[in-house]
Amino acid sequence: MSPIPARRIVAGAALYAAIAGLSVAFAGEREFPKVRTDLSGEDLKRVVDVTRPATDFSHAEQYEAMSGGGATSIDPVSKKSFSHISGNIPFDEEQRFRLGNALFKKLWVSAPSSTQASDGLGPLFNARSCMSCHVNDGRGKPPEGDQGSMSMLLRLARPATEPAEQEAIAKSDVLNLPDPTYGHQLQDLAVPGLPAEGKMAIGYREQPVTLNGGEVVSLRHPSYSVTDLGYGPLAQETTLSPRVAPGMIGLGLIEAIPEADILAHADPEDANGDGISGRAAVVRDHRTGEIALGRFGWKAQNATVRDQSADAFSNDIGISTPDRPDAYGDCTEAEARCRQMPNGVQKRLGNEEAPDPILDLVTFYSANLAVPARRKASFPETLKGKQVFYQAGCISCHVPKFVTRRDSADKAQSFQLIWPYSDFLLHDMGDDLADGQQVGIASRREWRTPPLWGIGLTKTVSGHSFFLHDGRARNLTEAILWHGGEAQKARDAFASSSKDDRQALITFLESL
């Protein structure tokens, strides 16, 4: 085994140096701080110490089993393991969580309807409710056989060609440019009387990969296309990017990680020469229009849980909210029939189909879905796998732990030691995972490091074991072997390890 990368042994000192420094400017109009303004000097030293990477793998670290800190759920493992409330939430806020849960499950209907508080669906859409994609608050999967693609969709985008378009992306005014007819997303469902936009078609070819010791693993290479287009052809330059619905746990804790602590792990020019050059995503907050740090979505295209929720209401369900007020969602001017359909705005209720406080309640629910406690964190096989994970260099991107802001607006997320195993930065993952689509500053080869907490409960909660942004990996071993680009060395370290070490690493991941 190779030694633990030196950059991670000294990460605590580097973090302290970074957050004690000056600010970092982005997009020419906002400076992100390197200094944690929420902590005293004594607390800052405590945070640096407690987030220093492990070097002793003979036992579990203190509090390691509590992945979400005090917000961790200790409920028994079941298919509802991702649907529990934050463990430390104040009693007087539980009603907001339950109301948000009801709205998350709510089935929207087309307008006009006698159920006026529930109409406004579409007119083009991918799902009728949030829960339709995030079943049991878990991750989606690619369609199999004749099943629909309810929890997976195709994002559409074309390259910027005009100077004004390029400037808009550079200033984070837009993330990318839509297909002129079909918009930002292919909607495969429509209200009665309106044709859907089309259907996603997936083909796979198998490629064998031989690991150390002779074990052969087959990777499936996907190809994507669209059939049954309802409004004419896609533009020739439009790219297709498949996305499965991500899991919902721990979102509020992610939002509570200080910007300075995320930026401390960024190394866009690979100044230390280790081959890892994570970049911070720069986006605009939907509500304020201000430059913000992207944290959510496969390419970190949203800054807050509220942004992510408003985006899903608009693009996935076709429901307008105060943050995304267009009642026709992603319908374009070229889809004239779509924009002539009735909408669900009820003026007596508000100016949107989901007026306040609907978005607030769904956001609160989403932000307070608890991370489940670890299983077998102190078992010898798990600890062995943790050591292999560290020695392979996986923690260069899958940063184990952070401490959230002390002054977080939500008490359940305040000053918690959490273990997401992500740096929430953009990384080049190589050509095999490239989708050909720019999203803000994220290139066709870049993806946000997804958090790993809860990954071992995917089968239990979601009923499948498909991973990566498009579900091409059928298990964790395949997911690791798809890593390329900046993660190539870690992938190769796994492939060249002994079978026992590979199994130990998988056991560690299954404990998360």
Short mmCIF file of C-alpha atoms in Angstrom, two decimals:
data_model
loop_
_atom_site.label_atom_id
_atom_site.label_comp_id
_atom_site.label_asym_id
_atom_site.label_seq_id
_atom_site.Cartn_x
_atom_site.Cartn_y
_atom_site.Cartn_z
CA MET A 1 0.00 0.00 0.00
CA SER A 2 1.15 3.52 -0.70
CA PRO A 3 1.39 6.01 2.18
CA ILE A 4 -1.42 8.44 2.90
CA PRO A 5 -0.94 11.50 0.65
CA ALA A 6 1.10 14.13 2.46
CA ARG A 7 -1.30 16.87 1.34
CA ARG A 8 -4.02 15.26 3.48
CA ILE A 9 -1.86 14.78 6.55
CA VAL A 10 -1.19 18.52 6.60
CA ALA A 11 -4.69 19.47 5.47
CA GLY A 12 -5.61 20.79 8.91
CA ALA A 13 -2.71 23.23 8.91
CA ALA A 14 -3.44 24.26 5.35
CA LEU A 15 -7.08 24.86 6.22
CA TYR A 16 -6.10 27.03 9.17
CA ALA A 17 -3.75 29.05 6.97
CA ALA A 18 -6.42 29.49 4.30
CA ILE A 19 -9.21 30.60 6.58
CA ALA A 20 -6.91 33.01 8.36
CA GLY A 21 -6.09 34.77 5.10
CA LEU A 22 -7.75 37.31 2.87
CA SER A 23 -10.82 37.00 0.65
CA VAL A 24 -11.17 35.49 -2.82
CA ALA A 25 -12.87 37.40 -5.64
CA PHE A 26 -15.18 35.70 -8.14
CA ALA A 27 -17.06 36.91 -11.19
CA GLY A 28 -15.69 40.40 -10.63
CA GLU A 29 -18.43 41.40 -8.23
CA ARG A 30 -18.23 39.39 -5.02
CA GLU A 31 -15.47 38.31 -2.73
CA PHE A 32 -15.83 34.99 -0.95
CA PRO A 33 -14.21 35.08 2.47
CA LYS A 34 -11.45 32.76 3.54
CA VAL A 35 -12.03 33.73 7.14
CA ARG A 36 -14.68 32.00 9.25
CA THR A 37 -16.42 34.93 10.86
CA ASP A 38 -18.68 32.70 12.97
CA LEU A 39 -15.95 31.36 15.28
CA SER A 40 -13.74 32.61 18.07
CA GLY A 41 -10.02 31.92 17.81
CA GLU A 42 -10.36 29.06 20.29
CA ASP A 43 -13.23 27.49 18.37
CA LEU A 44 -11.31 27.87 15.12
CA LYS A 45 -8.43 25.83 16.50
CA ARG A 46 -10.88 23.17 17.70
CA VAL A 47 -12.41 22.95 14.22
CA VAL A 48 -9.01 22.60 12.56
CA ASP A 49 -8.08 19.84 14.97
CA VAL A 50 -11.29 17.85 14.71
CA THR A 51 -11.42 17.98 10.89
CA ARG A 52 -7.80 16.85 10.43
CA PRO A 53 -7.75 13.60 8.40
CA ALA A 54 -7.27 10.35 10.30
CA THR A 55 -3.86 8.70 10.44
CA ASP A 56 -4.71 5.92 12.92
CA PHE A 57 -7.01 3.22 11.54
CA SER A 58 -6.97 0.88 14.52
CA HIS A 59 -10.23 2.28 15.83
CA ALA A 60 -13.09 4.53 14.77
CA GLU A 61 -12.72 8.27 15.29
CA GLN A 62 -14.75 9.99 17.98
CA TYR A 63 -18.31 10.69 16.78
CA GLU A 64 -17.55 9.00 13.42
CA ALA A 65 -20.77 6.98 13.47
CA MET A 66 -22.84 10.19 13.75
CA SER A 67 -22.51 11.26 10.11
CA GLY A 68 -24.80 14.26 10.50
CA GLY A 69 -23.61 15.33 13.93
CA GLY A 70 -26.46 15.95 16.36
CA ALA A 71 -28.88 15.97 13.42
CA THR A 72 -28.14 12.28 12.69
CA SER A 73 -31.06 9.86 12.66
CA ILE A 74 -30.59 6.79 14.86
CA ASP A 75 -33.84 5.15 13.73
CA PRO A 76 -33.65 1.47 12.73
CA VAL A 77 -32.59 0.78 9.15
CA SER A 78 -35.55 0.48 6.78
CA LYS A 79 -36.72 1.73 3.39
CA LYS A 80 -37.63 4.96 5.24
CA SER A 81 -34.06 5.56 6.44
CA PHE A 82 -33.75 8.74 4.33
CA SER A 83 -37.12 10.15 5.40
CA HIS A 84 -36.52 10.89 9.09
CA ILE A 85 -36.43 14.34 10.63
CA SER A 86 -33.16 15.86 11.89
CA GLY A 87 -32.40 14.26 15.23
CA ASN A 88 -31.90 17.57 17.06
CA ILE A 89 -34.69 19.64 15.55
CA PRO A 90 -36.66 21.73 18.08
CA PHE A 91 -40.09 20.33 18.88
CA ASP A 92 -41.86 23.51 17.74
CA GLU A 93 -40.46 23.04 14.19
CA GLU A 94 -41.67 19.48 13.68
CA GLN A 95 -45.01 20.68 12.29
CA ARG A 96 -43.22 22.63 9.52
CA PHE A 97 -41.34 19.46 8.60
CA ARG A 98 -44.53 17.42 8.39
CA LEU A 99 -46.31 20.05 6.32
CA GLY A 100 -43.32 20.18 3.99
CA ASN A 101 -43.39 16.39 3.74
CA ALA A 102 -47.04 16.49 2.70
CA LEU A 103 -46.27 19.06 0.00
CA PHE A 104 -43.24 17.04 -1.16
CA LYS A 105 -45.59 14.09 -1.74
CA LYS A 106 -48.41 16.20 -3.19
CA LEU A 107 -49.65 15.13 -6.65
CA TRP A 108 -50.27 18.18 -8.83
CA VAL A 109 -53.03 18.12 -11.46
CA SER A 110 -53.60 19.98 -14.71
CA ALA A 111 -55.57 23.24 -14.80
CA PRO A 112 -58.40 24.00 -14.61
CA SER A 113 -59.38 21.72 -11.75
CA SER A 114 -61.90 21.70 -8.96
CA THR A 115 -58.93 21.12 -6.64
CA GLN A 116 -57.70 24.64 -7.18
CA ALA A 117 -54.88 24.52 -4.64
CA SER A 118 -53.36 21.57 -6.53
CA ASP A 119 -53.67 22.53 -10.18
CA GLY A 120 -51.11 24.02 -12.51
CA LEU A 121 -49.18 20.89 -13.44
CA GLY A 122 -47.01 21.33 -16.53
CA PRO A 123 -48.19 21.88 -19.17
CA LEU A 124 -45.01 19.90 -19.98
CA PHE A 125 -43.42 18.00 -17.12
CA ASN A 126 -41.36 15.03 -15.98
CA ALA A 127 -43.19 14.19 -12.74
CA ARG A 128 -46.35 15.08 -10.81
CA SER A 129 -44.66 15.36 -7.43
CA CYS A 130 -41.24 15.67 -5.82
CA MET A 131 -41.58 12.19 -4.36
CA SER A 132 -42.19 10.73 -7.82
CA CYS A 133 -38.50 11.30 -8.61
CA HIS A 134 -37.06 11.02 -5.11
CA VAL A 135 -38.80 7.82 -4.04
CA ASN A 136 -38.39 7.44 -0.27
CA ASP A 137 -36.21 10.57 -0.53
CA GLY A 138 -33.56 8.44 -2.24
CA ARG A 139 -31.72 8.47 -5.54
CA GLY A 140 -33.22 7.82 -8.96
CA LYS A 141 -32.28 5.21 -11.52
CA PRO A 142 -32.26 4.76 -15.30
CA PRO A 143 -35.35 3.15 -16.82
CA GLU A 144 -35.31 -0.61 -17.35
CA GLY A 145 -37.36 -2.40 -20.00
CA ASP A 146 -40.71 -0.71 -20.55
CA GLN A 147 -40.50 1.34 -17.37
CA GLY A 148 -40.72 5.10 -17.70
CA SER A 149 -37.89 7.48 -16.87
CA MET A 150 -39.64 9.13 -13.92
CA SER A 151 -36.50 9.51 -11.78
CA MET A 152 -34.12 10.28 -14.67
CA LEU A 153 -34.20 13.02 -17.27
CA LEU A 154 -32.23 14.66 -20.05
CA ARG A 155 -30.86 18.16 -19.67
CA LEU A 156 -30.54 20.06 -22.95
CA ALA A 157 -28.00 22.74 -23.80
CA ARG A 158 -26.15 24.21 -26.75
CA PRO A 159 -22.78 25.99 -26.81
CA ALA A 160 -22.58 29.77 -26.55
CA THR A 161 -21.80 31.17 -29.99
CA GLU A 162 -22.42 34.92 -29.70
CA PRO A 163 -20.27 37.27 -27.58
CA ALA A 164 -23.32 38.29 -25.56
CA GLU A 165 -24.07 34.63 -24.76
CA GLN A 166 -20.48 33.98 -23.74
CA GLU A 167 -20.51 37.07 -21.53
CA ALA A 168 -23.77 36.01 -19.87
CA ILE A 169 -22.23 32.67 -18.89
CA ALA A 170 -18.98 34.31 -17.76
CA LYS A 171 -20.96 36.66 -15.49
CA SER A 172 -23.08 33.76 -14.15
CA ASP A 173 -26.22 35.41 -15.50
CA VAL A 174 -27.10 32.08 -17.17
CA LEU A 175 -25.71 28.59 -16.73
CA ASN A 176 -25.91 27.63 -20.40
CA LEU A 177 -28.09 28.10 -23.47
CA PRO A 178 -31.27 26.08 -24.06
CA ASP A 179 -32.36 24.24 -27.17
CA PRO A 180 -34.36 26.85 -29.14
CA THR A 181 -37.43 24.61 -29.28
CA TYR A 182 -37.27 22.25 -26.31
CA GLY A 183 -35.67 24.49 -23.72
CA HIS A 184 -33.41 23.33 -20.90
CA GLN A 185 -34.94 19.92 -20.27
CA LEU A 186 -36.72 17.21 -22.21
CA GLN A 187 -40.18 16.76 -20.72
CA ASP A 188 -41.57 13.32 -21.55
CA LEU A 189 -45.05 13.97 -20.11
CA ALA A 190 -47.78 16.52 -20.87
CA VAL A 191 -51.26 17.52 -19.73
CA PRO A 192 -54.27 16.24 -21.72
CA GLY A 193 -54.53 17.77 -25.18
CA LEU A 194 -50.82 18.52 -25.51
CA PRO A 195 -48.11 16.30 -26.98
CA ALA A 196 -45.10 15.50 -24.80
CA GLU A 197 -41.70 16.66 -26.01
CA GLY A 198 -40.26 13.20 -26.60
CA LYS A 199 -38.85 10.08 -25.02
CA MET A 200 -35.34 9.28 -23.81
CA ALA A 201 -33.73 6.23 -25.41
CA ILE A 202 -30.71 4.50 -23.87
CA GLY A 203 -28.42 1.87 -25.35
CA TYR A 204 -25.55 0.10 -23.60
CA ARG A 205 -22.45 -1.77 -24.69
CA GLU A 206 -20.42 -3.86 -22.29
CA GLN A 207 -16.66 -3.53 -21.82
CA PRO A 208 -14.70 -5.99 -19.64
CA VAL A 209 -12.08 -4.65 -17.22
CA THR A 210 -9.58 -6.99 -15.56
CA LEU A 211 -8.51 -6.20 -12.01
CA ASN A 212 -5.50 -7.34 -10.03
CA GLY A 213 -5.80 -11.05 -9.34
CA GLY A 214 -7.76 -11.76 -12.50
CA GLU A 215 -11.24 -10.61 -11.45
CA VAL A 216 -13.17 -9.34 -14.49
CA VAL A 217 -15.74 -6.56 -14.16
CA SER A 218 -17.96 -5.49 -17.04
CA LEU A 219 -18.69 -1.76 -17.43
CA ARG A 220 -21.67 -0.67 -19.48
CA HIS A 221 -21.11 2.31 -21.77
CA PRO A 222 -24.37 4.21 -22.32
CA SER A 223 -25.49 6.12 -25.39
CA TYR A 224 -28.44 8.52 -25.38
CA SER A 225 -30.90 9.73 -27.97
CA VAL A 226 -34.44 11.11 -28.18
CA THR A 227 -37.40 9.54 -29.95
CA ASP A 228 -40.97 10.65 -30.69
CA LEU A 229 -40.14 14.35 -30.77
CA GLY A 230 -43.36 16.30 -30.53
CA TYR A 231 -42.29 19.73 -31.80
CA GLY A 232 -39.79 19.14 -34.57
CA PRO A 233 -36.08 18.29 -34.45
CA LEU A 234 -33.61 19.25 -31.78
CA ALA A 235 -31.05 21.81 -32.85
CA GLN A 236 -28.02 20.10 -34.35
CA GLU A 237 -25.69 21.56 -31.71
CA THR A 238 -27.89 20.61 -28.73
CA THR A 239 -26.26 18.19 -26.28
CA LEU A 240 -28.00 15.63 -24.08
CA SER A 241 -26.98 15.21 -20.44
CA PRO A 242 -28.71 12.44 -18.47
CA ARG A 243 -29.29 13.02 -14.75
CA VAL A 244 -30.79 10.73 -12.13
CA ALA A 245 -32.48 12.29 -9.11
CA PRO A 246 -29.96 12.61 -6.25
CA GLY A 247 -30.66 11.56 -2.67
CA MET A 248 -32.18 14.15 -0.35
CA ILE A 249 -30.41 13.61 2.97
CA GLY A 250 -28.22 16.18 4.70
CA LEU A 251 -28.96 19.08 2.37
CA GLY A 252 -29.34 21.67 5.12
CA LEU A 253 -26.03 20.59 6.65
CA ILE A 254 -24.30 21.02 3.28
CA GLU A 255 -25.70 24.53 2.99
CA ALA A 256 -24.37 25.29 6.49
CA ILE A 257 -20.75 24.48 5.59
CA PRO A 258 -18.85 27.80 5.57
CA GLU A 259 -17.74 29.01 2.16
CA ALA A 260 -14.22 29.45 3.49
CA ASP A 261 -13.93 25.78 4.41
CA ILE A 262 -15.03 24.60 0.97
CA LEU A 263 -12.73 27.07 -0.79
CA ALA A 264 -9.80 25.91 1.37
CA HIS A 265 -9.82 22.65 -0.61
CA ALA A 266 -9.94 24.30 -4.03
CA ASP A 267 -6.76 24.22 -6.12
CA PRO A 268 -7.90 25.25 -9.62
CA GLU A 269 -4.36 25.55 -11.01
CA ASP A 270 -3.09 22.43 -9.20
CA ALA A 271 -0.48 24.55 -7.46
CA ASN A 272 0.72 21.64 -5.33
CA GLY A 273 1.14 19.36 -8.35
CA ASP A 274 -0.84 16.41 -6.98
CA GLY A 275 -3.10 16.16 -10.03
CA ILE A 276 -6.21 17.29 -8.12
CA SER A 277 -7.52 20.71 -9.13
CA GLY A 278 -10.97 21.16 -7.65
CA ARG A 279 -12.77 24.35 -8.68
CA ALA A 280 -15.51 26.21 -6.87
CA ALA A 281 -18.76 26.58 -8.83
CA VAL A 282 -19.91 30.19 -9.13
CA VAL A 283 -23.64 30.73 -9.64
CA ARG A 284 -26.36 33.25 -8.86
CA ASP A 285 -28.84 32.85 -6.05
CA HIS A 286 -32.29 32.67 -7.66
CA ARG A 287 -33.86 34.81 -4.99
CA THR A 288 -31.31 37.59 -4.56
CA GLY A 289 -29.50 37.53 -7.89
CA GLU A 290 -26.21 37.73 -6.02
CA ILE A 291 -23.11 35.67 -6.81
CA ALA A 292 -22.98 32.58 -4.61
CA LEU A 293 -21.08 29.33 -4.18
CA GLY A 294 -22.72 26.40 -6.00
CA ARG A 295 -23.25 23.37 -3.79
CA PHE A 296 -26.23 21.41 -5.12
CA GLY A 297 -26.92 19.48 -8.31
CA TRP A 298 -24.66 17.22 -10.35
CA LYS A 299 -22.68 20.23 -11.58
CA ALA A 300 -23.14 22.36 -8.45
CA GLN A 301 -25.50 24.63 -10.38
CA ASN A 302 -27.56 25.72 -7.36
CA ALA A 303 -26.39 27.61 -4.31
CA THR A 304 -29.11 26.78 -1.78
CA VAL A 305 -31.68 24.15 -0.92
CA ARG A 306 -34.34 26.70 -1.84
CA ASP A 307 -32.74 27.23 -5.28
CA GLN A 308 -32.67 23.48 -5.87
CA SER A 309 -36.32 23.17 -4.83
CA ALA A 310 -37.50 26.08 -7.01
CA ASP A 311 -35.58 24.65 -9.95
CA ALA A 312 -37.30 21.28 -9.56
CA PHE A 313 -40.76 22.84 -9.21
CA SER A 314 -40.26 24.78 -12.43
CA ASN A 315 -38.40 22.34 -14.67
CA ASP A 316 -39.56 18.95 -13.41
CA ILE A 317 -43.21 19.61 -12.49
CA GLY A 318 -43.98 22.86 -14.34
CA ILE A 319 -45.17 24.64 -11.18
CA SER A 320 -44.39 28.32 -10.63
CA THR A 321 -43.09 29.66 -7.32
CA PRO A 322 -42.09 33.14 -6.11
CA ASP A 323 -38.50 32.35 -7.14
CA ARG A 324 -39.47 30.93 -10.56
CA PRO A 325 -42.74 32.74 -11.41
CA ASP A 326 -43.30 31.56 -15.00
CA ALA A 327 -46.42 29.38 -14.85
CA TYR A 328 -45.38 27.60 -18.06
CA GLY A 329 -42.13 26.26 -16.68
CA ASP A 330 -39.71 25.23 -19.43
CA CYS A 331 -42.20 25.73 -22.28
CA THR A 332 -40.50 27.85 -24.96
CA GLU A 333 -42.02 30.39 -27.32
CA ALA A 334 -41.55 27.83 -30.12
CA GLU A 335 -43.97 25.53 -28.27
CA ALA A 336 -46.91 27.85 -28.83
CA ARG A 337 -49.62 25.34 -27.87
CA CYS A 338 -47.94 24.79 -24.53
CA ARG A 339 -48.02 28.47 -23.65
CA GLN A 340 -51.68 28.71 -24.61
CA MET A 341 -52.79 26.04 -22.13
CA PRO A 342 -54.56 27.08 -18.90
CA ASN A 343 -52.33 27.63 -15.88
CA GLY A 344 -53.03 27.12 -12.20
CA VAL A 345 -52.52 30.62 -10.83
CA GLN A 346 -55.32 31.46 -8.39
CA LYS A 347 -55.19 35.20 -7.72
CA ARG A 348 -56.98 34.78 -4.40
CA LEU A 349 -54.10 32.54 -3.26
CA GLY A 350 -51.20 34.42 -4.82
CA ASN A 351 -49.39 35.21 -8.05
CA GLU A 352 -47.91 31.75 -8.54
CA GLU A 353 -49.22 28.21 -8.71
CA ALA A 354 -47.26 27.39 -5.54
CA PRO A 355 -47.36 30.70 -3.64
CA ASP A 356 -45.84 31.28 -0.22
CA PRO A 357 -45.46 29.39 2.04
CA ILE A 358 -45.32 26.26 -0.17
CA LEU A 359 -41.73 26.71 -1.34
CA ASP A 360 -40.64 27.64 2.21
CA LEU A 361 -42.16 24.47 3.64
CA VAL A 362 -40.75 22.16 0.96
CA THR A 363 -37.35 23.79 1.43
CA PHE A 364 -37.52 23.29 5.20
CA TYR A 365 -38.46 19.64 4.76
CA SER A 366 -35.67 19.08 2.26
CA ALA A 367 -33.13 20.81 4.49
CA ASN A 368 -34.02 18.70 7.52
CA LEU A 369 -34.00 15.17 6.14
CA ALA A 370 -31.59 13.47 8.50
CA VAL A 371 -28.46 11.57 7.58
CA PRO A 372 -28.69 8.04 9.04
CA ALA A 373 -26.12 6.83 11.56
CA ARG A 374 -23.23 4.70 10.34
CA ARG A 375 -23.34 0.93 10.65
CA LYS A 376 -20.29 -1.09 11.78
CA ALA A 377 -18.03 1.98 11.80
CA SER A 378 -15.70 0.35 14.34
CA PHE A 379 -15.59 -3.15 12.79
CA PRO A 380 -12.08 -4.32 11.73
CA GLU A 381 -13.07 -4.89 8.10
CA THR A 382 -14.61 -1.41 7.90
CA LEU A 383 -11.52 0.20 9.40
CA LYS A 384 -9.30 -1.70 6.96
CA GLY A 385 -11.41 -0.41 4.10
CA LYS A 386 -11.22 3.12 5.46
CA GLN A 387 -7.43 2.87 5.41
CA VAL A 388 -7.48 1.63 1.80
CA PHE A 389 -9.83 4.53 0.92
CA TYR A 390 -7.40 7.04 2.43
CA GLN A 391 -4.27 5.45 0.96
CA ALA A 392 -5.78 5.31 -2.53
CA GLY A 393 -6.15 9.09 -2.40
CA CYS A 394 -9.95 9.08 -2.44
CA ILE A 395 -10.11 11.75 0.27
CA SER A 396 -8.46 14.24 -2.08
CA CYS A 397 -11.98 14.86 -3.41
CA HIS A 398 -14.18 12.95 -0.95
CA VAL A 399 -13.16 15.11 2.03
CA PRO A 400 -14.37 13.25 5.12
CA LYS A 401 -15.58 15.95 7.50
CA PHE A 402 -16.51 19.56 8.12
CA VAL A 403 -17.91 21.62 10.98
CA THR A 404 -20.94 23.69 10.05
CA ARG A 405 -21.46 27.38 10.86
CA ARG A 406 -22.13 28.27 14.46
CA ASP A 407 -24.50 31.04 13.33
CA SER A 408 -26.58 28.92 10.94
CA ALA A 409 -30.16 30.20 10.68
CA ASP A 410 -31.44 26.67 11.32
CA LYS A 411 -30.52 25.51 14.81
CA ALA A 412 -30.50 21.85 13.77
CA GLN A 413 -27.62 22.54 11.38
CA SER A 414 -25.61 24.85 13.66
CA PHE A 415 -22.02 23.94 14.69
CA GLN A 416 -22.22 20.24 13.83
CA LEU A 417 -19.32 17.92 13.04
CA ILE A 418 -20.50 16.20 9.87
CA TRP A 419 -19.04 13.46 7.65
CA PRO A 420 -20.30 13.97 4.07
CA TYR A 421 -17.17 12.67 2.27
CA SER A 422 -17.21 15.42 -0.35
CA ASP A 423 -15.39 18.67 -1.04
CA PHE A 424 -18.41 20.01 -3.04
CA LEU A 425 -16.04 21.22 -5.75
CA LEU A 426 -15.97 20.60 -9.50
CA HIS A 427 -13.47 18.02 -10.75
CA ASP A 428 -12.47 16.82 -14.20
CA MET A 429 -13.61 13.19 -14.29
CA GLY A 430 -12.26 12.35 -17.75
CA ASP A 431 -13.74 11.73 -21.17
CA ASP A 432 -15.66 8.57 -20.26
CA LEU A 433 -17.93 10.48 -17.87
CA ALA A 434 -18.05 13.68 -19.95
CA ASP A 435 -21.51 14.75 -21.07
CA GLY A 436 -20.50 17.39 -23.60
CA GLN A 437 -22.42 20.05 -21.72
CA GLN A 438 -21.21 23.22 -20.01
CA VAL A 439 -23.11 24.29 -16.90
CA GLY A 440 -21.90 27.67 -15.67
CA ILE A 441 -18.16 27.35 -15.18
CA ALA A 442 -18.41 23.54 -15.13
CA SER A 443 -17.02 22.05 -18.32
CA ARG A 444 -18.25 18.98 -20.18
CA ARG A 445 -15.82 16.84 -18.14
CA GLU A 446 -16.45 18.36 -14.71
CA TRP A 447 -18.80 17.13 -12.00
CA ARG A 448 -19.37 18.09 -8.39
CA THR A 449 -18.01 15.53 -5.93
CA PRO A 450 -21.17 13.85 -4.62
CA PRO A 451 -21.40 13.25 -0.86
CA LEU A 452 -21.09 9.58 0.08
CA TRP A 453 -23.06 9.57 3.33
CA GLY A 454 -25.95 7.10 3.13
CA ILE A 455 -24.54 5.41 0.01
CA GLY A 456 -24.56 2.01 1.70
CA LEU A 457 -28.34 2.21 2.20
CA THR A 458 -29.16 2.83 -1.46
CA LYS A 459 -30.44 -0.70 -2.06
CA THR A 460 -32.53 -0.64 1.12
CA VAL A 461 -34.11 2.77 0.47
CA SER A 462 -34.30 2.98 -3.33
CA GLY A 463 -34.50 -0.70 -4.23
CA HIS A 464 -31.51 -0.60 -6.58
CA SER A 465 -27.74 -0.12 -6.59
CA PHE A 466 -27.22 2.16 -9.60
CA PHE A 467 -24.67 4.95 -9.16
CA LEU A 468 -23.10 7.97 -10.89
CA HIS A 469 -24.96 10.84 -12.56
CA ASP A 470 -26.71 8.58 -15.06
CA GLY A 471 -26.92 5.32 -13.11
CA ARG A 472 -24.60 3.50 -15.50
CA ALA A 473 -22.72 1.84 -12.62
CA ARG A 474 -24.61 -1.17 -11.29
CA ASN A 475 -22.65 -1.37 -8.06
CA LEU A 476 -19.96 0.48 -6.13
CA THR A 477 -17.09 -1.37 -7.80
CA GLU A 478 -18.26 -0.24 -11.24
CA ALA A 479 -18.74 3.30 -9.96
CA ILE A 480 -15.11 3.45 -8.81
CA LEU A 481 -13.82 2.00 -12.09
CA TRP A 482 -15.59 4.73 -14.07
CA HIS A 483 -13.48 7.39 -12.35
CA GLY A 484 -11.02 9.13 -14.66
CA GLY A 485 -9.33 12.48 -15.09
CA GLU A 486 -8.29 13.81 -11.71
CA ALA A 487 -9.52 10.58 -10.09
CA GLN A 488 -7.55 8.27 -12.39
CA LYS A 489 -4.79 7.60 -9.84
CA ALA A 490 -7.28 6.68 -7.13
CA ARG A 491 -9.19 4.46 -9.58
CA ASP A 492 -5.99 2.71 -10.64
CA ALA A 493 -4.94 2.23 -7.01
CA PHE A 494 -8.24 0.44 -6.39
CA ALA A 495 -7.92 -1.70 -9.53
CA SER A 496 -4.37 -2.76 -8.65
CA SER A 497 -5.14 -3.53 -5.00
CA SER A 498 -5.58 -7.07 -3.78
CA LYS A 499 -9.07 -8.55 -3.89
CA ASP A 500 -9.21 -8.46 -0.09
CA ASP A 501 -8.35 -4.74 -0.02
CA ARG A 502 -10.92 -3.97 -2.72
CA GLN A 503 -13.60 -5.79 -0.76
CA ALA A 504 -12.58 -3.97 2.43
CA LEU A 505 -12.96 -0.61 0.67
CA ILE A 506 -16.44 -1.60 -0.54
CA THR A 507 -17.31 -2.68 2.99
CA PHE A 508 -16.25 0.76 4.23
CA LEU A 509 -18.43 2.50 1.64
CA GLU A 510 -21.38 0.28 2.54
CA SER A 511 -21.01 1.41 6.16
CA LEU A 512 -21.49 5.09 5.25
#
